[in-house]
Amino acid sequence: MLRIPASSAITAFSAHSEPVAVVALGEAFECETQDCYAGQITSEAVLRPHIDMAHFNPATGPVFVEGVLAGDVIRVDIEAIDIGEAGIMALSPGLGVLGDRIAAADTRVVPIADGQAWVTPELPVPVAPMIGVLGVAPAGDPIGTSWPGTHGGNLDTRILRAGSALLLRAQHDGALVAVGDLHAVQGDGELGGTGVEIAGRVRLRVSAVGAEAYASELPAVVHEAGLSLLGSAATLDEAVRIAFAGAVDLVGGWRGLAWEDAYRATSLVARTEVSQLVNPLVTARVTIPRGWCPAALFEAPPAGAARG
Amino acid sequence: MLRIPASSAITAFSAHSEPVAVVALGEAFECETQDCYAGQITSEAVLRPHIDMAHFNPATGPVFVEGVLAGDVIRVDIEAIDIGEAGIMALSPGLGVLGDRIAAADTRVVPIADGQAWVTPELPVPVAPMIGVLGVAPAGDPIGTSWPGTHGGNLDTRILRAGSALLLRAQHDGALVAVGDLHAVQGDGELGGTGVEIAGRVRLRVSAVGAEAYASELPAVVHEAGLSLLGSAATLDEAVRIAFAGAVDLVGGWRGLAWEDAYRATSLVARTEVSQLVNPLVTARVTIPRGWCPAALFEAPPAGAARG
């Protein structure tokens, strides 16, 4: 299987980045990923303010997917996430939604053992590996990998885990997929400004999605509970509004409803959650329960040709 | 069992409201409730702009709970919710987060049958009865029943359902509990501005909670998945921040952690959801998973003396 090393990384999603690999639709491939600090925090002596932010949030790629044209909706299945042996939780003043209460920078190395992230030797948290950054090259100017948007990017959404798939609209031929910023575990909102930041390896597979199943411009996650549309904006109120508007349009389209009835029904069944509240734009998700979605979304797409 | 008729209702939580009943700690009682329109929408011919908003969101009560002193934390167990045979979904221009797209007022009567709310004859939604308004008299000025706050009120939180309990800090002796605004079903956020608004009957039981189990000033819901702190503010970003700050303090207190470690741990395990985005203040909830909470919170409190 194609494996792309963590050294092949970008810090901005851009149509101008040279692809580091070419894959076929349906072909699984692996990306090794650095942690969000690009490995600069090598011990608890290295504090977050010390690191070079020019290297922050590296994403492995971009990968050119043959057969994808600009405007196509792609589905990126997350087949596996393997994480390293230790992660980082580095606090510093201003970090997270209560960052004003942090007096001094303080780095914690968090060992991963027995399925737990050991925040302290007395404070284990079950691991739930997830992807922070997953996206495609945007139509316009390059977008730094710390930003979320309609291209995906730094979505920091805990349901981007093995077994889920991210739907994205390709904005260039070949899509130019990149992935990084794994977390051994992260809560909804990433409210403290950090998950357990960790290096690792991700196995992905890209396939095509028809407009009858997904006709939105927004990124969305297919997972066991349903389809979660991701809205990103300057405020959480606006991010929710964007994701909900997308959900109403999908429900109306799938069911052939008048907009007002789609609005009523979606208002009754939506689950509304916060993905992250700590990036340059914040991200909310509005989940349409599985029973309201086309069944085809929840079927694994056919595998493509395997390669060396 | 004590039953309070729906006619005994307030439209503001206030220490000046005369109690309509007195109950003991641990004593179950029933409140009949009007729908949020106080029954004014009697058919699809009555549009939302026609109703008298002076009667909007009536809450049955207030009920004086003997043995509760100002400053005590009370637990209001929701033992049962019975709903009527039909609810209302009345759209009007400006209603809900996409209210700018509603061209004209349009009332829909939604029959309840076979466990479904029939938005149209072809569009059933499974019922999930919940309480919109539940609160106590506030310390300061009266607060209209359309507002949420630290006194509870118009929280519009779908997990306020049978089997859950709301924790609230009493701000006056006797607490002065009132309840209303049932929904046959409502999604997270109440994003369309309305659930299936319906009259019904609620059985409640109030007990006392020790500070070792719950020491926050915020309302919180005890339910199967954990403890959900409810923050209400002008923006969702601020509402999340308030609820998360409360959660960090609780986790730190329960576990005896330094604030920074409570911040880390809560950032990893919190579930962050939107209760409502359509009231004068919006409400978010941050859920601490059950395994992180004192087990005593999930034990049914002892029953008090039954009465005629």
mmCIF file of N, CA and C in Angstrom, chain A residues 89-91 95-99 101-103 106-108 119-120 122-125 158 185-196 234-237 240-241 244-245 248-249 255 257 259-261 263-265 267-274 277 282 286 292, chain B residues 89-91 95-99 101-103 106-108 119-120 122-125 158 185-196 234-237 240-241 244-245 248-249 255 257 259-261 263-265 267-274 277 282 286 292:
data_model
loop_
_atom_site.group_PDB
_atom_site.id
_atom_site.type_symbol
_atom_site.label_atom_id
_atom_site.label_comp_id
_atom_site.label_asym_id
_atom_site.label_seq_id
_atom_site.Cartn_x
_atom_site.Cartn_y
_atom_site.Cartn_z
ATOM 1 N N MET A 89 0.048 17.781 25.892
ATOM 2 C CA MET A 89 -0.953 18.810 26.232
ATOM 3 C C MET A 89 -0.179 20.002 26.791
ATOM 4 N N ALA A 90 0.011 20.993 25.946
ATOM 5 C CA ALA A 90 0.792 22.168 26.330
ATOM 6 C C ALA A 90 -0.146 23.345 26.566
ATOM 7 N N LEU A 91 -0.259 23.769 27.801
ATOM 8 C CA LEU A 91 -1.062 24.969 28.092
ATOM 9 C C LEU A 91 -0.172 26.203 27.987
ATOM 10 N N LEU A 95 -4.630 30.261 25.916
ATOM 11 C CA LEU A 95 -5.020 29.082 25.131
ATOM 12 C C LEU A 95 -6.360 28.515 25.603
ATOM 13 N N GLY A 96 -7.282 28.373 24.662
ATOM 14 C CA GLY A 96 -8.588 27.796 24.986
ATOM 15 C C GLY A 96 -9.560 28.853 25.468
ATOM 16 N N VAL A 97 -10.794 28.449 25.689
ATOM 17 C CA VAL A 97 -11.843 29.439 25.987
ATOM 18 C C VAL A 97 -11.707 30.038 27.378
ATOM 19 N N LEU A 98 -10.909 29.422 28.243
ATOM 20 C CA LEU A 98 -10.616 30.022 29.550
ATOM 21 C C LEU A 98 -9.128 30.338 29.664
ATOM 22 N N GLY A 99 -8.521 30.655 28.523
ATOM 23 C CA GLY A 99 -7.085 30.917 28.495
ATOM 24 C C GLY A 99 -6.667 32.103 29.348
ATOM 25 N N ARG A 101 -7.336 32.466 32.268
ATOM 26 C CA ARG A 101 -7.073 32.002 33.636
ATOM 27 C C ARG A 101 -5.763 31.229 33.744
ATOM 28 N N ILE A 102 -5.037 31.093 32.644
ATOM 29 C CA ILE A 102 -3.775 30.345 32.663
ATOM 30 C C ILE A 102 -2.643 31.329 32.928
ATOM 31 N N ALA A 103 -1.966 31.120 34.059
ATOM 32 C CA ALA A 103 -0.943 32.080 34.479
ATOM 33 C C ALA A 103 0.376 31.873 33.748
ATOM 34 N N ASP A 106 2.856 25.633 30.460
ATOM 35 C CA ASP A 106 3.152 24.378 31.171
ATOM 36 C C ASP A 106 2.885 23.225 30.208
ATOM 37 N N THR A 107 3.925 22.490 29.881
ATOM 38 C CA THR A 107 3.807 21.367 28.946
ATOM 39 C C THR A 107 3.663 20.058 29.711
ATOM 40 N N ARG A 108 2.727 19.256 29.284
ATOM 41 C CA ARG A 108 2.562 17.926 29.864
ATOM 42 C C ARG A 108 2.747 16.885 28.760
ATOM 43 N N VAL A 119 -3.125 11.737 31.611
ATOM 44 C CA VAL A 119 -2.927 13.184 31.787
ATOM 45 C C VAL A 119 -2.033 13.418 33.005
ATOM 46 N N THR A 120 -2.265 12.653 34.068
ATOM 47 C CA THR A 120 -1.319 12.489 35.178
ATOM 48 C C THR A 120 -1.361 10.990 35.494
ATOM 49 N N GLU A 122 -2.530 9.674 37.907
ATOM 50 C CA GLU A 122 -3.812 9.391 38.562
ATOM 51 C C GLU A 122 -5.002 9.807 37.701
ATOM 52 N N LEU A 123 -4.751 10.265 36.485
ATOM 53 C CA LEU A 123 -5.831 10.858 35.695
ATOM 54 C C LEU A 123 -5.847 10.284 34.274
ATOM 55 N N PRO A 124 -6.253 9.038 34.122
ATOM 56 C CA PRO A 124 -6.337 8.452 32.785
ATOM 57 C C PRO A 124 -7.640 8.844 32.087
ATOM 58 N N VAL A 125 -7.554 9.060 30.781
ATOM 59 C CA VAL A 125 -8.726 9.350 29.949
ATOM 60 C C VAL A 125 -8.712 8.349 28.794
ATOM 61 N N ARG A 158 -14.483 15.611 16.798
ATOM 62 C CA ARG A 158 -14.055 14.326 17.378
ATOM 63 C C ARG A 158 -14.643 13.106 16.669
ATOM 64 N N VAL A 185 -7.226 11.851 22.008
ATOM 65 C CA VAL A 185 -8.592 12.107 22.464
ATOM 66 C C VAL A 185 -8.775 13.621 22.530
ATOM 67 N N GLN A 186 -10.000 14.064 22.261
ATOM 68 C CA GLN A 186 -10.352 15.493 22.331
ATOM 69 C C GLN A 186 -11.832 15.578 22.641
ATOM 70 N N GLY A 187 -12.209 16.469 23.518
ATOM 71 C CA GLY A 187 -13.625 16.676 23.798
ATOM 72 C C GLY A 187 -14.260 17.556 22.740
ATOM 73 N N ASP A 188 -15.584 17.658 22.799
ATOM 74 C CA ASP A 188 -16.303 18.559 21.903
ATOM 75 C C ASP A 188 -15.929 19.995 22.223
ATOM 76 N N GLY A 189 -15.523 20.712 21.195
ATOM 77 C CA GLY A 189 -15.191 22.115 21.372
ATOM 78 C C GLY A 189 -13.697 22.341 21.491
ATOM 79 N N GLU A 190 -12.956 21.296 21.846
ATOM 80 C CA GLU A 190 -11.516 21.431 22.163
ATOM 81 C C GLU A 190 -11.359 22.654 23.070
ATOM 82 N N LEU A 191 -12.199 22.694 24.119
ATOM 83 C CA LEU A 191 -12.420 23.936 24.857
ATOM 84 C C LEU A 191 -11.187 24.435 25.587
ATOM 85 N N GLY A 192 -10.313 23.509 25.966
ATOM 86 C CA GLY A 192 -9.065 23.921 26.602
ATOM 87 C C GLY A 192 -7.976 24.269 25.595
ATOM 88 N N GLY A 193 -8.336 24.302 24.311
ATOM 89 C CA GLY A 193 -7.389 24.713 23.278
ATOM 90 C C GLY A 193 -6.487 23.595 22.808
ATOM 91 N N THR A 194 -6.609 22.414 23.383
ATOM 92 C CA THR A 194 -5.733 21.317 23.000
ATOM 93 C C THR A 194 -6.392 19.985 23.309
ATOM 94 N N GLY A 195 -6.214 19.048 22.373
ATOM 95 C CA GLY A 195 -6.469 17.653 22.693
ATOM 96 C C GLY A 195 -5.160 17.038 23.141
ATOM 97 N N VAL A 196 -5.093 15.721 23.152
ATOM 98 C CA VAL A 196 -3.796 15.065 23.347
ATOM 99 C C VAL A 196 -3.156 14.980 21.967
ATOM 100 N N ALA A 234 -17.049 32.954 12.074
ATOM 101 C CA ALA A 234 -16.388 33.735 13.125
ATOM 102 C C ALA A 234 -17.027 33.508 14.484
ATOM 103 N N THR A 235 -18.331 33.221 14.502
ATOM 104 C CA THR A 235 -19.019 32.957 15.767
ATOM 105 C C THR A 235 -19.729 31.610 15.689
ATOM 106 N N LEU A 236 -19.960 31.061 16.867
ATOM 107 C CA LEU A 236 -20.630 29.771 16.935
ATOM 108 C C LEU A 236 -22.091 29.902 16.483
ATOM 109 N N ASP A 237 -22.716 31.011 16.820
ATOM 110 C CA ASP A 237 -24.102 31.232 16.402
ATOM 111 C C ASP A 237 -24.217 31.137 14.882
ATOM 112 N N VAL A 240 -23.532 27.513 13.522
ATOM 113 C CA VAL A 240 -24.715 26.651 13.645
ATOM 114 C C VAL A 240 -25.716 26.988 12.544
ATOM 115 N N ARG A 241 -25.919 28.280 12.315
ATOM 116 C CA ARG A 241 -26.887 28.706 11.300
ATOM 117 C C ARG A 241 -26.509 28.137 9.916
ATOM 118 N N PHE A 244 -27.096 24.316 9.882
ATOM 119 C CA PHE A 244 -28.534 24.024 9.890
ATOM 120 C C PHE A 244 -29.154 24.316 8.524
ATOM 121 N N ALA A 245 -28.772 25.424 7.912
ATOM 122 C CA ALA A 245 -29.302 25.752 6.581
ATOM 123 C C ALA A 245 -28.978 24.633 5.597
ATOM 124 N N VAL A 248 -31.288 21.600 6.394
ATOM 125 C CA VAL A 248 -32.666 21.788 5.925
ATOM 126 C C VAL A 248 -32.752 21.526 4.422
ATOM 127 N N ASP A 249 -31.782 22.053 3.677
ATOM 128 C CA ASP A 249 -31.793 21.840 2.219
ATOM 129 C C ASP A 249 -31.655 20.355 1.879
ATOM 130 N N ARG A 255 -36.389 14.278 0.741
ATOM 131 C CA ARG A 255 -37.783 13.913 0.962
ATOM 132 C C ARG A 255 -38.751 14.579 -0.004
ATOM 133 N N LEU A 257 -39.631 17.805 0.061
ATOM 134 C CA LEU A 257 -40.507 18.633 0.903
ATOM 135 C C LEU A 257 -40.459 20.096 0.496
ATOM 136 N N TRP A 259 -39.811 23.849 1.489
ATOM 137 C CA TRP A 259 -38.752 24.305 2.391
ATOM 138 C C TRP A 259 -39.281 24.448 3.817
ATOM 139 N N GLU A 260 -40.494 24.982 3.975
ATOM 140 C CA GLU A 260 -41.045 25.205 5.313
ATOM 141 C C GLU A 260 -41.212 23.890 6.077
ATOM 142 N N ASP A 261 -41.599 22.839 5.384
ATOM 143 C CA ASP A 261 -41.751 21.555 6.076
ATOM 144 C C ASP A 261 -40.391 20.921 6.372
ATOM 145 N N TYR A 263 -37.845 22.698 7.092
ATOM 146 C CA TYR A 263 -37.419 23.531 8.236
ATOM 147 C C TYR A 263 -38.045 22.999 9.524
ATOM 148 N N ARG A 264 -39.349 22.724 9.474
ATOM 149 C CA ARG A 264 -40.003 22.159 10.654
ATOM 150 C C ARG A 264 -39.375 20.822 11.056
ATOM 151 N N ALA A 265 -39.274 19.916 10.097
ATOM 152 C CA ALA A 265 -38.804 18.563 10.431
ATOM 153 C C ALA A 265 -37.367 18.585 10.952
ATOM 154 N N SER A 267 -35.822 21.030 12.367
ATOM 155 C CA SER A 267 -35.833 21.652 13.695
ATOM 156 C C SER A 267 -36.209 20.640 14.778
ATOM 157 N N LEU A 268 -36.946 19.604 14.411
ATOM 158 C CA LEU A 268 -37.371 18.598 15.396
ATOM 159 C C LEU A 268 -36.352 17.486 15.593
ATOM 160 N N VAL A 269 -35.559 17.194 14.574
ATOM 161 C CA VAL A 269 -34.697 16.000 14.670
ATOM 162 C C VAL A 269 -33.206 16.321 14.761
ATOM 163 N N ALA A 270 -32.813 17.564 14.496
ATOM 164 C CA ALA A 270 -31.382 17.888 14.461
ATOM 165 C C ALA A 270 -30.723 17.701 15.828
ATOM 166 N N ARG A 271 -29.486 17.248 15.791
ATOM 167 C CA ARG A 271 -28.608 17.260 16.958
ATOM 168 C C ARG A 271 -27.537 18.302 16.678
ATOM 169 N N THR A 272 -27.337 19.225 17.607
ATOM 170 C CA THR A 272 -26.486 20.378 17.341
ATOM 171 C C THR A 272 -25.344 20.401 18.347
ATOM 172 N N GLU A 273 -24.141 20.266 17.839
ATOM 173 C CA GLU A 273 -22.977 20.105 18.707
ATOM 174 C C GLU A 273 -21.854 21.039 18.277
ATOM 175 N N VAL A 274 -20.889 21.199 19.157
ATOM 176 C CA VAL A 274 -19.768 22.099 18.915
ATOM 177 C C VAL A 274 -18.534 21.256 18.626
ATOM 178 N N LEU A 277 -14.007 25.413 19.307
ATOM 179 C CA LEU A 277 -14.280 26.820 19.613
ATOM 180 C C LEU A 277 -12.961 27.567 19.803
ATOM 181 N N VAL A 282 -14.595 29.148 14.138
ATOM 182 C CA VAL A 282 -15.070 28.050 14.989
ATOM 183 C C VAL A 282 -15.975 27.140 14.162
ATOM 184 N N VAL A 286 -24.279 20.095 12.781
ATOM 185 C CA VAL A 286 -25.701 19.778 12.897
ATOM 186 C C VAL A 286 -25.879 18.394 12.295
ATOM 187 N N TRP A 292 -33.033 9.519 8.628
ATOM 188 C CA TRP A 292 -33.493 10.579 7.733
ATOM 189 C C TRP A 292 -32.602 10.719 6.501
ATOM 190 N N MET B 89 -47.116 23.682 15.370
ATOM 191 C CA MET B 89 -45.873 24.264 14.837
ATOM 192 C C MET B 89 -46.279 25.450 13.988
ATOM 193 N N ALA B 90 -46.137 26.634 14.566
ATOM 194 C CA ALA B 90 -46.562 27.862 13.888
ATOM 195 C C ALA B 90 -45.328 28.614 13.420
ATOM 196 N N LEU B 91 -45.135 28.690 12.114
ATOM 197 C CA LEU B 91 -44.038 29.500 11.579
ATOM 198 C C LEU B 91 -44.523 30.929 11.364
ATOM 199 N N LEU B 95 -39.002 33.866 12.578
ATOM 200 C CA LEU B 95 -38.952 32.843 13.628
ATOM 201 C C LEU B 95 -37.851 31.818 13.358
ATOM 202 N N GLY B 96 -36.971 31.643 14.323
ATOM 203 C CA GLY B 96 -35.909 30.656 14.211
ATOM 204 C C GLY B 96 -34.687 31.234 13.528
ATOM 205 N N VAL B 97 -33.622 30.438 13.444
ATOM 206 C CA VAL B 97 -32.349 30.977 12.968
ATOM 207 C C VAL B 97 -32.355 31.243 11.466
ATOM 208 N N LEU B 98 -33.335 30.707 10.742
ATOM 209 C CA LEU B 98 -33.486 31.037 9.316
ATOM 210 C C LEU B 98 -34.819 31.746 9.074
ATOM 211 N N GLY B 99 -35.260 32.481 10.085
ATOM 212 C CA GLY B 99 -36.551 33.156 9.999
ATOM 213 C C GLY B 99 -36.634 34.181 8.881
ATOM 214 N N ARG B 101 -35.999 33.628 5.985
ATOM 215 C CA ARG B 101 -36.434 32.945 4.759
ATOM 216 C C ARG B 101 -37.918 32.587 4.788
ATOM 217 N N ILE B 102 -38.617 32.945 5.865
ATOM 218 C CA ILE B 102 -40.037 32.614 5.975
ATOM 219 C C ILE B 102 -40.851 33.782 5.440
ATOM 220 N N ALA B 103 -41.590 33.523 4.374
ATOM 221 C CA ALA B 103 -42.298 34.614 3.701
ATOM 222 C C ALA B 103 -43.603 34.971 4.403
ATOM 223 N N ASP B 106 -47.663 30.693 8.989
ATOM 224 C CA ASP B 106 -48.334 29.457 8.582
ATOM 225 C C ASP B 106 -48.396 28.534 9.794
ATOM 226 N N THR B 107 -49.596 28.239 10.257
ATOM 227 C CA THR B 107 -49.779 27.386 11.436
ATOM 228 C C THR B 107 -50.057 25.957 11.007
ATOM 229 N N ARG B 108 -49.385 25.043 11.652
ATOM 230 C CA ARG B 108 -49.627 23.624 11.399
ATOM 231 C C ARG B 108 -50.067 22.972 12.709
ATOM 232 N N VAL B 119 -46.102 15.825 11.347
ATOM 233 C CA VAL B 119 -45.865 17.174 10.827
ATOM 234 C C VAL B 119 -46.693 17.372 9.561
ATOM 235 N N THR B 120 -46.726 16.338 8.725
ATOM 236 C CA THR B 120 -47.723 16.201 7.667
ATOM 237 C C THR B 120 -48.137 14.731 7.706
ATOM 238 N N GLU B 122 -47.496 12.586 5.718
ATOM 239 C CA GLU B 122 -46.387 11.792 5.190
ATOM 240 C C GLU B 122 -45.094 12.025 5.964
ATOM 241 N N LEU B 123 -45.159 12.822 7.037
ATOM 242 C CA LEU B 123 -43.908 13.234 7.699
ATOM 243 C C LEU B 123 -44.018 13.044 9.219
ATOM 244 N N PRO B 124 -43.977 11.790 9.669
ATOM 245 C CA PRO B 124 -44.018 11.547 11.111
ATOM 246 C C PRO B 124 -42.631 11.696 11.743
ATOM 247 N N VAL B 125 -42.606 12.237 12.947
ATOM 248 C CA VAL B 125 -41.370 12.350 13.736
ATOM 249 C C VAL B 125 -41.644 11.693 15.086
ATOM 250 N N ARG B 158 -33.571 19.559 25.229
ATOM 251 C CA ARG B 158 -34.353 18.351 24.952
ATOM 252 C C ARG B 158 -34.137 17.225 25.952
ATOM 253 N N VAL B 185 -41.784 16.977 20.813
ATOM 254 C CA VAL B 185 -40.422 16.692 20.349
ATOM 255 C C VAL B 185 -39.797 18.022 19.939
ATOM 256 N N GLN B 186 -38.494 18.145 20.135
ATOM 257 C CA GLN B 186 -37.742 19.344 19.741
ATOM 258 C C GLN B 186 -36.306 18.921 19.474
ATOM 259 N N GLY B 187 -35.718 19.429 18.432
ATOM 260 C CA GLY B 187 -34.310 19.140 18.168
ATOM 261 C C GLY B 187 -33.405 20.019 19.005
ATOM 262 N N ASP B 188 -32.109 19.712 18.966
ATOM 263 C CA ASP B 188 -31.124 20.553 19.651
ATOM 264 C C ASP B 188 -31.073 21.916 18.989
ATOM 265 N N GLY B 189 -31.226 22.941 19.806
ATOM 266 C CA GLY B 189 -31.129 24.299 19.294
ATOM 267 C C GLY B 189 -32.494 24.927 19.062
ATOM 268 N N GLU B 190 -33.512 24.088 18.939
ATOM 269 C CA GLU B 190 -34.855 24.559 18.551
ATOM 270 C C GLU B 190 -34.689 25.521 17.374
ATOM 271 N N LEU B 191 -33.913 25.057 16.382
ATOM 272 C CA LEU B 191 -33.363 25.973 15.383
ATOM 273 C C LEU B 191 -34.424 26.620 14.501
ATOM 274 N N GLY B 192 -35.548 25.938 14.322
ATOM 275 C CA GLY B 192 -36.648 26.525 13.566
ATOM 276 C C GLY B 192 -37.542 27.405 14.424
ATOM 277 N N GLY B 193 -37.144 27.631 15.675
ATOM 278 C CA GLY B 193 -37.898 28.539 16.539
ATOM 279 C C GLY B 193 -39.066 27.881 17.237
ATOM 280 N N THR B 194 -39.314 26.608 16.958
ATOM 281 C CA THR B 194 -40.463 25.946 17.565
ATOM 282 C C THR B 194 -40.245 24.442 17.604
ATOM 283 N N GLY B 195 -40.655 23.845 18.715
ATOM 284 C CA GLY B 195 -40.834 22.408 18.751
ATOM 285 C C GLY B 195 -42.282 22.116 18.419
ATOM 286 N N VAL B 196 -42.729 20.901 18.715
ATOM 287 C CA VAL B 196 -44.164 20.632 18.634
ATOM 288 C C VAL B 196 -44.746 21.069 19.971
ATOM 289 N N ALA B 234 -25.848 35.982 25.826
ATOM 290 C CA ALA B 234 -26.290 36.653 24.601
ATOM 291 C C ALA B 234 -25.784 35.932 23.359
ATOM 292 N N THR B 235 -24.638 35.281 23.451
ATOM 293 C CA THR B 235 -24.094 34.536 22.309
ATOM 294 C C THR B 235 -23.813 33.105 22.732
ATOM 295 N N LEU B 236 -23.792 32.237 21.726
ATOM 296 C CA LEU B 236 -23.526 30.827 21.989
ATOM 297 C C LEU B 236 -22.084 30.629 22.445
ATOM 298 N N ASP B 237 -21.170 31.394 21.874
ATOM 299 C CA ASP B 237 -19.761 31.288 22.282
ATOM 300 C C ASP B 237 -19.635 31.531 23.787
ATOM 301 N N VAL B 240 -21.301 28.690 25.940
ATOM 302 C CA VAL B 240 -20.423 27.515 26.062
ATOM 303 C C VAL B 240 -19.328 27.791 27.093
ATOM 304 N N ARG B 241 -18.759 28.972 27.022
ATOM 305 C CA ARG B 241 -17.665 29.318 27.947
ATOM 306 C C ARG B 241 -18.146 29.229 29.397
ATOM 307 N N PHE B 244 -18.699 25.551 30.339
ATOM 308 C CA PHE B 244 -17.414 24.844 30.453
ATOM 309 C C PHE B 244 -16.688 25.259 31.731
ATOM 310 N N ALA B 245 -16.707 26.538 32.059
ATOM 311 C CA ALA B 245 -16.057 26.999 33.299
ATOM 312 C C ALA B 245 -16.661 26.289 34.507
ATOM 313 N N VAL B 248 -15.371 22.619 34.526
ATOM 314 C CA VAL B 248 -13.978 22.499 34.990
ATOM 315 C C VAL B 248 -13.922 22.589 36.513
ATOM 316 N N ASP B 249 -14.666 23.524 37.084
ATOM 317 C CA ASP B 249 -14.669 23.671 38.546
ATOM 318 C C ASP B 249 -15.226 22.420 39.222
ATOM 319 N N ARG B 255 -12.441 15.672 41.944
ATOM 320 C CA ARG B 255 -11.227 14.861 41.861
ATOM 321 C C ARG B 255 -10.064 15.421 42.677
ATOM 322 N N LEU B 257 -8.275 18.151 41.889
ATOM 323 C CA LEU B 257 -7.235 18.465 40.903
ATOM 324 C C LEU B 257 -6.835 19.929 40.951
ATOM 325 N N TRP B 259 -6.386 23.361 39.075
ATOM 326 C CA TRP B 259 -7.297 23.884 38.051
ATOM 327 C C TRP B 259 -6.803 23.523 36.648
ATOM 328 N N GLU B 260 -5.497 23.627 36.420
ATOM 329 C CA GLU B 260 -4.959 23.358 35.083
ATOM 330 C C GLU B 260 -5.216 21.913 34.657
ATOM 331 N N ASP B 261 -5.120 20.971 35.596
ATOM 332 C CA ASP B 261 -5.382 19.580 35.227
ATOM 333 C C ASP B 261 -6.877 19.328 35.038
ATOM 334 N N TYR B 263 -8.810 21.548 33.829
ATOM 335 C CA TYR B 263 -9.018 22.178 32.506
ATOM 336 C C TYR B 263 -8.619 21.198 31.403
ATOM 337 N N ARG B 264 -7.462 20.571 31.564
ATOM 338 C CA ARG B 264 -7.032 19.579 30.575
ATOM 339 C C ARG B 264 -8.050 18.437 30.482
ATOM 340 N N ALA B 265 -8.369 17.845 31.610
ATOM 341 C CA ALA B 265 -9.221 16.643 31.591
ATOM 342 C C ALA B 265 -10.608 16.967 31.026
ATOM 343 N N SER B 267 -11.424 19.349 29.021
ATOM 344 C CA SER B 267 -11.280 19.618 27.587
ATOM 345 C C SER B 267 -11.262 18.313 26.782
ATOM 346 N N LEU B 268 -10.837 17.217 27.415
ATOM 347 C CA LEU B 268 -10.763 15.930 26.710
ATOM 348 C C LEU B 268 -12.074 15.153 26.740
ATOM 349 N N VAL B 269 -12.879 15.354 27.786
ATOM 350 C CA VAL B 269 -14.052 14.476 27.935
ATOM 351 C C VAL B 269 -15.387 15.184 27.723
ATOM 352 N N ALA B 270 -15.391 16.522 27.668
ATOM 353 C CA ALA B 270 -16.661 17.255 27.572
ATOM 354 C C ALA B 270 -17.392 16.951 26.269
ATOM 355 N N ARG B 271 -18.700 16.907 26.367
ATOM 356 C CA ARG B 271 -19.570 16.892 25.198
ATOM 357 C C ARG B 271 -20.282 18.232 25.190
ATOM 358 N N THR B 272 -20.247 18.928 24.053
ATOM 359 C CA THR B 272 -20.711 20.308 24.011
ATOM 360 C C THR B 272 -21.829 20.434 22.996
ATOM 361 N N GLU B 273 -23.004 20.786 23.473
ATOM 362 C CA GLU B 273 -24.194 20.772 22.624
ATOM 363 C C GLU B 273 -24.979 22.076 22.785
ATOM 364 N N VAL B 274 -25.877 22.286 21.861
ATOM 365 C CA VAL B 274 -26.675 23.506 21.845
ATOM 366 C C VAL B 274 -28.087 23.153 22.280
ATOM 367 N N LEU B 277 -31.238 28.183 20.484
ATOM 368 C CA LEU B 277 -30.568 29.332 19.860
ATOM 369 C C LEU B 277 -31.616 30.366 19.443
ATOM 370 N N VAL B 282 -29.385 32.677 24.636
ATOM 371 C CA VAL B 282 -29.278 31.318 24.091
ATOM 372 C C VAL B 282 -28.653 30.405 25.144
ATOM 373 N N VAL B 286 -22.736 21.781 28.435
ATOM 374 C CA VAL B 286 -21.476 21.035 28.454
ATOM 375 C C VAL B 286 -21.694 19.840 29.367
ATOM 376 N N TRP B 292 -17.333 10.392 35.268
ATOM 377 C CA TRP B 292 -16.543 11.453 35.900
ATOM 378 C C TRP B 292 -17.304 12.136 37.036
#
